[in-house]
mmCIF file with all atom_site columns, C-alpha atoms in Angstrom:
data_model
loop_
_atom_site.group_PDB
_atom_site.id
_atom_site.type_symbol
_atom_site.label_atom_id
_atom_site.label_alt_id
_atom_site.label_comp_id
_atom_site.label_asym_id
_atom_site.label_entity_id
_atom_site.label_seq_id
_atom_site.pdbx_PDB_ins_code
_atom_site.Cartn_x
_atom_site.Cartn_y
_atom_site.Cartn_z
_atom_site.occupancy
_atom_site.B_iso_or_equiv
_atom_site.pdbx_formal_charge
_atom_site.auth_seq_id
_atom_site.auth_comp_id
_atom_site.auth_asym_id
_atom_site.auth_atom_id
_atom_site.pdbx_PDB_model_num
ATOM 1   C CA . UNK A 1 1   ? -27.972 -0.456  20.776  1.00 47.00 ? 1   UNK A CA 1
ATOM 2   C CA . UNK A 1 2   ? -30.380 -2.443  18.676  1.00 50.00 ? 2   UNK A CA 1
ATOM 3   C CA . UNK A 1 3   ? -31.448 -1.722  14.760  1.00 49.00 ? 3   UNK A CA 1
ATOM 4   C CA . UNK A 1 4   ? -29.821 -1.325  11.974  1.00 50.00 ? 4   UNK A CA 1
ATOM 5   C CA . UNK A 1 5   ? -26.732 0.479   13.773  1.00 51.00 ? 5   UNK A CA 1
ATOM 6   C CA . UNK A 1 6   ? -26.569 -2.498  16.067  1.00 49.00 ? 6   UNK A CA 1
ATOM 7   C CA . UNK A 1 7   ? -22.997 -4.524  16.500  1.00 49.00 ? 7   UNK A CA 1
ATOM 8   C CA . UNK A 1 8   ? -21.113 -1.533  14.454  1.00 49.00 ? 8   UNK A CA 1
ATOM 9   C CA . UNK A 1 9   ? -18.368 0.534   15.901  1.00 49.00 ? 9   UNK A CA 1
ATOM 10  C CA . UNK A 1 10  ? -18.825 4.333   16.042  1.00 51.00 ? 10  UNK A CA 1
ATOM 11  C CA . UNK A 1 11  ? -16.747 6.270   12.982  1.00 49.00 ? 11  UNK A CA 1
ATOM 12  C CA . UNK A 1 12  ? -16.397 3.106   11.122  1.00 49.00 ? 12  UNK A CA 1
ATOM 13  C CA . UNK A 1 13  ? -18.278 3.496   7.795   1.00 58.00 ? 13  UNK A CA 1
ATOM 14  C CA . UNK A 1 14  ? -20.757 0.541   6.078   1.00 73.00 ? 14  UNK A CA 1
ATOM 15  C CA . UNK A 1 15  ? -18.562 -1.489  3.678   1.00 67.00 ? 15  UNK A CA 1
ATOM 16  C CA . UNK A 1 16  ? -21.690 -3.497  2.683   1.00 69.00 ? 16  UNK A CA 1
ATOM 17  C CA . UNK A 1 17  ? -23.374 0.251   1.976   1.00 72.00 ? 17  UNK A CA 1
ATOM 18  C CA . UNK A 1 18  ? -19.640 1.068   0.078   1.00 71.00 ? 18  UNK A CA 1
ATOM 19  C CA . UNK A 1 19  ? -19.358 -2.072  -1.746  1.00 70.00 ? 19  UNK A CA 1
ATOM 20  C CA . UNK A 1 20  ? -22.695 -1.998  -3.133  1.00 70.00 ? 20  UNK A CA 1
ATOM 21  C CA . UNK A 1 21  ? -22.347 1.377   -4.059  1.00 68.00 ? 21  UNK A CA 1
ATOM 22  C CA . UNK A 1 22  ? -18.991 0.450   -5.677  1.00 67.00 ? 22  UNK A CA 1
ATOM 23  C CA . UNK A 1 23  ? -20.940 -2.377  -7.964  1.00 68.00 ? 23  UNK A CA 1
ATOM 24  C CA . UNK A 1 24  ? -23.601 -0.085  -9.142  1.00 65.00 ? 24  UNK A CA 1
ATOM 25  C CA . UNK A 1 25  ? -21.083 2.590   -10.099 1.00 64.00 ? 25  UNK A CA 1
ATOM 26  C CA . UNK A 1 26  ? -19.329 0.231   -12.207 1.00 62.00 ? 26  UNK A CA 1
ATOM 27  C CA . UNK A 1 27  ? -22.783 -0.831  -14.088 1.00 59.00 ? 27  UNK A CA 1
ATOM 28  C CA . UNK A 1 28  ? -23.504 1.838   -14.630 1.00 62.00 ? 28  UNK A CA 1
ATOM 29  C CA . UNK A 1 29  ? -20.373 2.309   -16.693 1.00 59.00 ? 29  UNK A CA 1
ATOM 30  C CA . UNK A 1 30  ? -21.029 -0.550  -18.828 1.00 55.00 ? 30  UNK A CA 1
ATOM 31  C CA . UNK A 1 31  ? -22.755 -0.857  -22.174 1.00 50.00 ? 31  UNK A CA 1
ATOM 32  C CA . UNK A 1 32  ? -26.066 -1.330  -21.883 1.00 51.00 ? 32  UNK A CA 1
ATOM 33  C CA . UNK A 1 33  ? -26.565 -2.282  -25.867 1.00 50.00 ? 33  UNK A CA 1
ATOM 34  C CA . UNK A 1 34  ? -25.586 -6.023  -26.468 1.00 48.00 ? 34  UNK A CA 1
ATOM 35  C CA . UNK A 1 35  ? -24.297 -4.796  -29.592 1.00 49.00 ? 35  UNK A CA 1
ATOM 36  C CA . UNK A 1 36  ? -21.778 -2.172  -28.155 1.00 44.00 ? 36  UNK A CA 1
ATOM 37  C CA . UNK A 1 37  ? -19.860 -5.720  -26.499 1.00 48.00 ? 37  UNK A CA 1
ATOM 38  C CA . UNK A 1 38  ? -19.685 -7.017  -29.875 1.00 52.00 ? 38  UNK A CA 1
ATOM 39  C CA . UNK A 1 39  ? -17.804 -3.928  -31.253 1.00 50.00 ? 39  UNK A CA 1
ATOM 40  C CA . UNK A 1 40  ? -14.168 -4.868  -32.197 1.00 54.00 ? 40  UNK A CA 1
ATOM 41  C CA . UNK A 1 41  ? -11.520 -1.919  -30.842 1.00 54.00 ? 41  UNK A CA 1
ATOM 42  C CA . UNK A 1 42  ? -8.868  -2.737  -27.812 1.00 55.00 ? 42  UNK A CA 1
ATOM 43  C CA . UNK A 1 43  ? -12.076 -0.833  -25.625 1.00 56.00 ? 43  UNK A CA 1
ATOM 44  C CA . UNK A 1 44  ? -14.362 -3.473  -26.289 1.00 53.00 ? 44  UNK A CA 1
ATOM 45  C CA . UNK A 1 45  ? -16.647 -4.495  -22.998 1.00 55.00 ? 45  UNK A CA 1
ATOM 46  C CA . UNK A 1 46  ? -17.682 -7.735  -22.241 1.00 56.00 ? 46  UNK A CA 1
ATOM 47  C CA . UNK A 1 47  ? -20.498 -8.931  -20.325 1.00 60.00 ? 47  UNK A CA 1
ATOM 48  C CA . UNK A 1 48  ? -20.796 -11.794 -18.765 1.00 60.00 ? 48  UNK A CA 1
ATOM 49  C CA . UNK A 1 49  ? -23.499 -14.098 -19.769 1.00 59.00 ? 49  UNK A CA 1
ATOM 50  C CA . UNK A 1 50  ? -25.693 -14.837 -16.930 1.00 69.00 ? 50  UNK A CA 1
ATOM 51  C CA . UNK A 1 51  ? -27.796 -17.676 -18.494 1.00 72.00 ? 51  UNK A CA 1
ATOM 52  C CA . UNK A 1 52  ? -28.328 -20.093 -15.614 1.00 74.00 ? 52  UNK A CA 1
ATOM 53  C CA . UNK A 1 53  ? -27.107 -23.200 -17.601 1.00 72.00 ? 53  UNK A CA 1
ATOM 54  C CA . UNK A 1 54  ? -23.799 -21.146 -19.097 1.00 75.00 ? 54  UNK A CA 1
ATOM 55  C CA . UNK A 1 55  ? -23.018 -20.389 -15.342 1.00 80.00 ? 55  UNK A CA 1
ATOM 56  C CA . UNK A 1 56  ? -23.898 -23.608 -14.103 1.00 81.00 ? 56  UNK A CA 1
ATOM 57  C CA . UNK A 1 57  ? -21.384 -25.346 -16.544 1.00 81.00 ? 57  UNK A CA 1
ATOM 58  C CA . UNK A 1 58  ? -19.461 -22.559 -15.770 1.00 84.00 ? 58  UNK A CA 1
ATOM 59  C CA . UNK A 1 59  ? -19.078 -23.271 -12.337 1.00 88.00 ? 59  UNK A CA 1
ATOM 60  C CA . UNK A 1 60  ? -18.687 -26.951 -12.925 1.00 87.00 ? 60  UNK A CA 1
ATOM 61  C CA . UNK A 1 61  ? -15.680 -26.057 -15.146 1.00 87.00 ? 61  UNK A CA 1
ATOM 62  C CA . UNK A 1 62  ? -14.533 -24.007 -12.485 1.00 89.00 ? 62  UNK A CA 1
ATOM 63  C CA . UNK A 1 63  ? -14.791 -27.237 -9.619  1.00 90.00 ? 63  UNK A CA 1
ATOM 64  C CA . UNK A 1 64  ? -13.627 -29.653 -11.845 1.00 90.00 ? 64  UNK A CA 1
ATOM 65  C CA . UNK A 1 65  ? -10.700 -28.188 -13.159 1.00 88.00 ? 65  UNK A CA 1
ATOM 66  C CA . UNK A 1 66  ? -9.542  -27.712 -9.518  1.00 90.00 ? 66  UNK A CA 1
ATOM 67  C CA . UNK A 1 67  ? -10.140 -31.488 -8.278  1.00 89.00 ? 67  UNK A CA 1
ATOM 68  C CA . UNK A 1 68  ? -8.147  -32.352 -11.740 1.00 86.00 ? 68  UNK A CA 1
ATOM 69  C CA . UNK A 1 69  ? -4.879  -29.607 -10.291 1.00 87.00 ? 69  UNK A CA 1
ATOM 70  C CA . UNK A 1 70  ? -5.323  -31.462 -7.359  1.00 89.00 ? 70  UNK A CA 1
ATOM 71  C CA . UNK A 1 71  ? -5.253  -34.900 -8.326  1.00 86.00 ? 71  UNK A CA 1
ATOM 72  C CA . UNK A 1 72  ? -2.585  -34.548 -11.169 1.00 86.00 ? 72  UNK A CA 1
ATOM 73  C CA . UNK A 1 73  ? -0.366  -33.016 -7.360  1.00 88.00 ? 73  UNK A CA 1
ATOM 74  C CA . UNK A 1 74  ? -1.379  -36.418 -5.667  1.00 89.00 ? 74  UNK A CA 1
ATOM 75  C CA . UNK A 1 75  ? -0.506  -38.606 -8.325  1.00 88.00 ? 75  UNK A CA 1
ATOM 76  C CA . UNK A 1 76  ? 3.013   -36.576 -8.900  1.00 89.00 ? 76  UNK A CA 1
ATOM 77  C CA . UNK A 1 77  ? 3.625   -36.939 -5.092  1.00 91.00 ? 77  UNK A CA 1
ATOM 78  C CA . UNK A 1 78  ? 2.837   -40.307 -5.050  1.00 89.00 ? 78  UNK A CA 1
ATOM 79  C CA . UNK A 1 79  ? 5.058   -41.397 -7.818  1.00 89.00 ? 79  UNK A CA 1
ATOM 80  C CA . UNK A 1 80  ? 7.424   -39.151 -5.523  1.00 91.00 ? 80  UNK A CA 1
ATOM 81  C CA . UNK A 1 81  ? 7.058   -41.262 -2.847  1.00 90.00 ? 81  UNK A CA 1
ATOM 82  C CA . UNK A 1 82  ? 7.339   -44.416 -4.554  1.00 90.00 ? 82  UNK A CA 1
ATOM 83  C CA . UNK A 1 83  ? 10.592  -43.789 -6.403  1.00 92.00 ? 83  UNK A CA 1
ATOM 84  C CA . UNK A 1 84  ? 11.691  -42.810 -2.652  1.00 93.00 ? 84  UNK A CA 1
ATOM 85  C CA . UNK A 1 85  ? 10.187  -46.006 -1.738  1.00 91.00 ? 85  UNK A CA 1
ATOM 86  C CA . UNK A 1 86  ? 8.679   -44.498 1.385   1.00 85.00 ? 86  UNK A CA 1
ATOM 87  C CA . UNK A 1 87  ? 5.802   -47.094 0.011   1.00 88.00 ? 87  UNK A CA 1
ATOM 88  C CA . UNK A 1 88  ? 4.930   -50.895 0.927   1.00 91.00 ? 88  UNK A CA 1
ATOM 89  C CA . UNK A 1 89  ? 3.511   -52.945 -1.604  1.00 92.00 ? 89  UNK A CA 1
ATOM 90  C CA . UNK A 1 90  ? 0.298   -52.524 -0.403  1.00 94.00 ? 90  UNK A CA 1
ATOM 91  C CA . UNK A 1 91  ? 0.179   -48.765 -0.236  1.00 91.00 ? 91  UNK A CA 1
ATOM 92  C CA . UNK A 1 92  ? 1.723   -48.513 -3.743  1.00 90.00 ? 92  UNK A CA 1
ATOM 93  C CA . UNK A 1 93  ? -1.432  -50.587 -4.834  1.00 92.00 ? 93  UNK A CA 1
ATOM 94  C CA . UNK A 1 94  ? -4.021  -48.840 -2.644  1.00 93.00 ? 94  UNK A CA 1
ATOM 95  C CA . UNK A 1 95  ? -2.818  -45.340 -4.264  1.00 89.00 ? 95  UNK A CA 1
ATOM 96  C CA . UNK A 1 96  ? -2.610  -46.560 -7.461  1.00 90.00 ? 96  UNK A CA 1
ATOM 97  C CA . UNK A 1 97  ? -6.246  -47.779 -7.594  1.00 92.00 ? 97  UNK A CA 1
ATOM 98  C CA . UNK A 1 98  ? -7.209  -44.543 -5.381  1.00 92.00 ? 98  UNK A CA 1
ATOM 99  C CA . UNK A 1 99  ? -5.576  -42.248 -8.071  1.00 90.00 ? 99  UNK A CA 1
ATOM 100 C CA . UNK A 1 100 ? -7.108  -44.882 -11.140 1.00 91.00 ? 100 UNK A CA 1
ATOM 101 C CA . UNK A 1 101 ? -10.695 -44.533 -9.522  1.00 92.00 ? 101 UNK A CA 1
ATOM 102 C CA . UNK A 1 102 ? -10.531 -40.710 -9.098  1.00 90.00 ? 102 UNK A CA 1
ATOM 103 C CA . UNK A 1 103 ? -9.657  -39.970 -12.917 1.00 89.00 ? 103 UNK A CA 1
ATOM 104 C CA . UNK A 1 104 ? -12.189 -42.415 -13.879 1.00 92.00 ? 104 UNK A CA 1
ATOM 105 C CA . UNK A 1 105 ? -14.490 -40.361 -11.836 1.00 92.00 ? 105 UNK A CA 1
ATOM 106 C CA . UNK A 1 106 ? -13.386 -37.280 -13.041 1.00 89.00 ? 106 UNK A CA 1
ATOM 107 C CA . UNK A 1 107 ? -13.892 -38.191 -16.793 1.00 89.00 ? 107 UNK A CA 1
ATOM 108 C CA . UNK A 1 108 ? -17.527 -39.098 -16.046 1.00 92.00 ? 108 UNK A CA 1
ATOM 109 C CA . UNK A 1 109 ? -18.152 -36.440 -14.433 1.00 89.00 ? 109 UNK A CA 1
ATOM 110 C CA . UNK A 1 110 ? -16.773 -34.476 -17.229 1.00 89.00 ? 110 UNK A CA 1
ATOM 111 C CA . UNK A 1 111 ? -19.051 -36.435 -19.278 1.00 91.00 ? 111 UNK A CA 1
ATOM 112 C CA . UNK A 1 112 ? -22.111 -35.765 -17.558 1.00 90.00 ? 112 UNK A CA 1
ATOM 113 C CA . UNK A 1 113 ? -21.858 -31.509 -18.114 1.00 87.00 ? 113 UNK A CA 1
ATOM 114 C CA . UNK A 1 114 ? -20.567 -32.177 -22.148 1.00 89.00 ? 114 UNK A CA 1
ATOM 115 C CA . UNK A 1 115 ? -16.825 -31.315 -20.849 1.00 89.00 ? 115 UNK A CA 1
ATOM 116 C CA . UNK A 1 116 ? -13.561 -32.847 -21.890 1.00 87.00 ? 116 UNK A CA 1
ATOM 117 C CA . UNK A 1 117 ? -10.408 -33.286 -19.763 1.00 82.00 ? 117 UNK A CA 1
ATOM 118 C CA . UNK A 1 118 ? -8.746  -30.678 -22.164 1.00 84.00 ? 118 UNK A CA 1
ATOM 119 C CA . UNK A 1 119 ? -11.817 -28.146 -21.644 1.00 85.00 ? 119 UNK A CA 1
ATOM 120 C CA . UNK A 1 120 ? -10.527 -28.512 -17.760 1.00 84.00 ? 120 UNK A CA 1
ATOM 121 C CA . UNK A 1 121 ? -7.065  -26.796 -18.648 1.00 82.00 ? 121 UNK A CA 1
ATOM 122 C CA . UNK A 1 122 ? -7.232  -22.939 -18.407 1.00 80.00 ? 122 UNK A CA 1
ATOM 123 C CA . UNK A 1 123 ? -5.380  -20.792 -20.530 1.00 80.00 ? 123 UNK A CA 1
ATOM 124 C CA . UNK A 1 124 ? -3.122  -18.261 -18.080 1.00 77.00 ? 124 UNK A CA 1
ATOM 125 C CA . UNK A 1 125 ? -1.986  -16.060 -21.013 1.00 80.00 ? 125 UNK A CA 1
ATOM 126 C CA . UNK A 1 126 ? 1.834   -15.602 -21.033 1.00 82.00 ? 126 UNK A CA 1
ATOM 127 C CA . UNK A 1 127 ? 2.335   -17.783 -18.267 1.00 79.00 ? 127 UNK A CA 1
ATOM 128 C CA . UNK A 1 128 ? 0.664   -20.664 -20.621 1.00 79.00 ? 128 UNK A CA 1
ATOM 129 C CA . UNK A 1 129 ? -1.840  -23.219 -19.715 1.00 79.00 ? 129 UNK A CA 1
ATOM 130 C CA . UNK A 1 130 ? -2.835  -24.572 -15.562 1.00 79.00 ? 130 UNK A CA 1
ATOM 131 C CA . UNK A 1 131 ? -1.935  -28.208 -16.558 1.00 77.00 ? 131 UNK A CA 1
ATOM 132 C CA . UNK A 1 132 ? 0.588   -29.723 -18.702 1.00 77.00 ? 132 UNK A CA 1
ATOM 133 C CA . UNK A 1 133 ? -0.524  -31.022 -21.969 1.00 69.00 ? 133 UNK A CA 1
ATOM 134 C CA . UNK A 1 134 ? -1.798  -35.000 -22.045 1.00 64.00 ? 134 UNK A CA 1
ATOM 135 C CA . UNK A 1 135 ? 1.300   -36.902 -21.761 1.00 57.00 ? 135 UNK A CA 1
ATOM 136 C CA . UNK A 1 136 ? 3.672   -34.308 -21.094 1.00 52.00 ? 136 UNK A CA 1
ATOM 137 C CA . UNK A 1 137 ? 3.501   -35.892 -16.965 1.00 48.00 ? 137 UNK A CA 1
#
């Protein structure tokens, strides 16, 4: 079979064709007034803003605050390790400046895209925030 059928399986339907269909059902739904996203009520729609640099920084957030989970894990299992003393000397020092250099990285980075290590820490609602407060390690 070749064209646009080919590689499908008889009776199964087009998820791509359902999914998109999906999408523009639920636009189609939504305001299309900037001002009806602005109106207060417990209804109240909002869009999100696709300005390329608010989505770029965005996205960078995103990244970043993910490398920071991860790190603040390494660094936790390493002092793990070392109060196990699973460690040499050497080891201890070669994570230690490992972990040192990768924060200092991380705050330039942060730096570079106007972010602060706080701005990395994502509110989860009831459950509270994704990282523990400065100096709460």
């Amino acid at each position: 079979m070749t064209g646009p059928d080919a590689g499908r399986r008889p009776g199964r339907p087009d998820r791509l064709a359902e999914v998109a269909d999906a999408a523009a059902q639920a636009f189609r739904l939504l305001p299309a007034v900037a001002e009806d996203c602005r109106a207060p009520g417990p209804h109240a729609v909002r869009r999100i803003s696709s300005d390329p640099d608010s989505v770029e920084r965005g996205l960078v957030r995103l990244v970043l605050t993910l490398v920071e989970l991860l790190r603040q894990l390494m660094e936790r299992q390493a002092l793990h390790r070392v109060d196990q003393g699973d460690l040499t000397e050497e080891q201890e020092e070669r994570l230690g400046s490992t972990l040192l250099l990768l924060h200092d990285r991380m705050a330039e980075l942060c730096a570079d895209y106007g972010l602060t290590m706080e701005d990395l820490n994502l509110d989860l609602g009831p459950l509270g925030t994704l990282l523990p407060p400065a100096g709460d390690d």
